[in-house]
Amino acid sequence: MKINQARRARFELAIALTLFFALCYAAGCDRAQQALADDILRLRVVAHSDTADDQAVKLRVRDGVLACLQPLAQRAESREEMQALVRAHMQEIANAAQRAVYDAGHRERITACLAEEWYPTRTYDTFSLPAGRYEGLQIRIGQSEGHNWWCVCYPSLCLDAAGEQALSGEEQALIQRDGARYEIRFRTAELLGNLRGLLQ
């Protein structure tokens, strides 16, 4: 009887330790995602609808917005500086987006703002960003009920109208650090972000 009780106690201790380390690991992954979010400024362009025409307009708006953002990103040396520049040039950015809509023969109104919101996991050609809350520039077209176009406006990862992405050495090292172990941490941060998004 005492042997069974001892085994049960060891089993319960093992379970408790496993849960403790899992929670500590998850908290560390969550902090890693937040640290990443603190260093970048996202970009989101939301189409009026999912019709082929409205999706094409979305891409034209994207091009107009990127043309305004790229020179600003070249001047910014931090996310905070980029935020300040975007705020200072918000009307110019909105005007460029609105011109793209008019040039396409549409009349939907543009709204533009900086806001924090939940972003799903996004995978690009050379990197991924886990789900979580990020500060971002939101460009909404009309009813904004269509699919989004996502990227990162600081650091400047949206290189051209085709949406190519590139990383500086520092960002690449951040994402690829520790090889497979970091990929597991990244996946954990993604799962935590998705769970938080569902709860919200």
Tab-separated table of C-alpha atoms in Angstrom, residues 68-69 72 75 83-95:
chain	number	residue	atom	x	y	z
A	68	CYS	CA	4.285	57.098	-49.330
A	69	LEU	CA	5.667	54.796	-46.644
A	72	LEU	CA	9.381	57.540	-44.368
A	75	ARG	CA	14.213	58.155	-42.360
A	83	GLN	CA	4.904	55.893	-35.858
A	84	ALA	CA	5.565	59.616	-35.459
A	85	LEU	CA	6.291	59.991	-39.172
A	86	VAL	CA	3.169	58.069	-40.137
A	87	ARG	CA	1.041	60.240	-37.857
A	88	ALA	CA	2.591	63.399	-39.308
A	89	HIS	CA	1.919	62.188	-42.868
A	90	MET	CA	-1.400	60.416	-42.247
A	91	GLN	CA	-3.364	62.786	-44.455
A	92	GLU	CA	-0.857	62.360	-47.274
A	93	ILE	CA	-1.106	58.567	-46.940
A	94	ALA	CA	-4.902	58.666	-46.917
A	95	ASN	CA	-4.927	60.987	-49.929
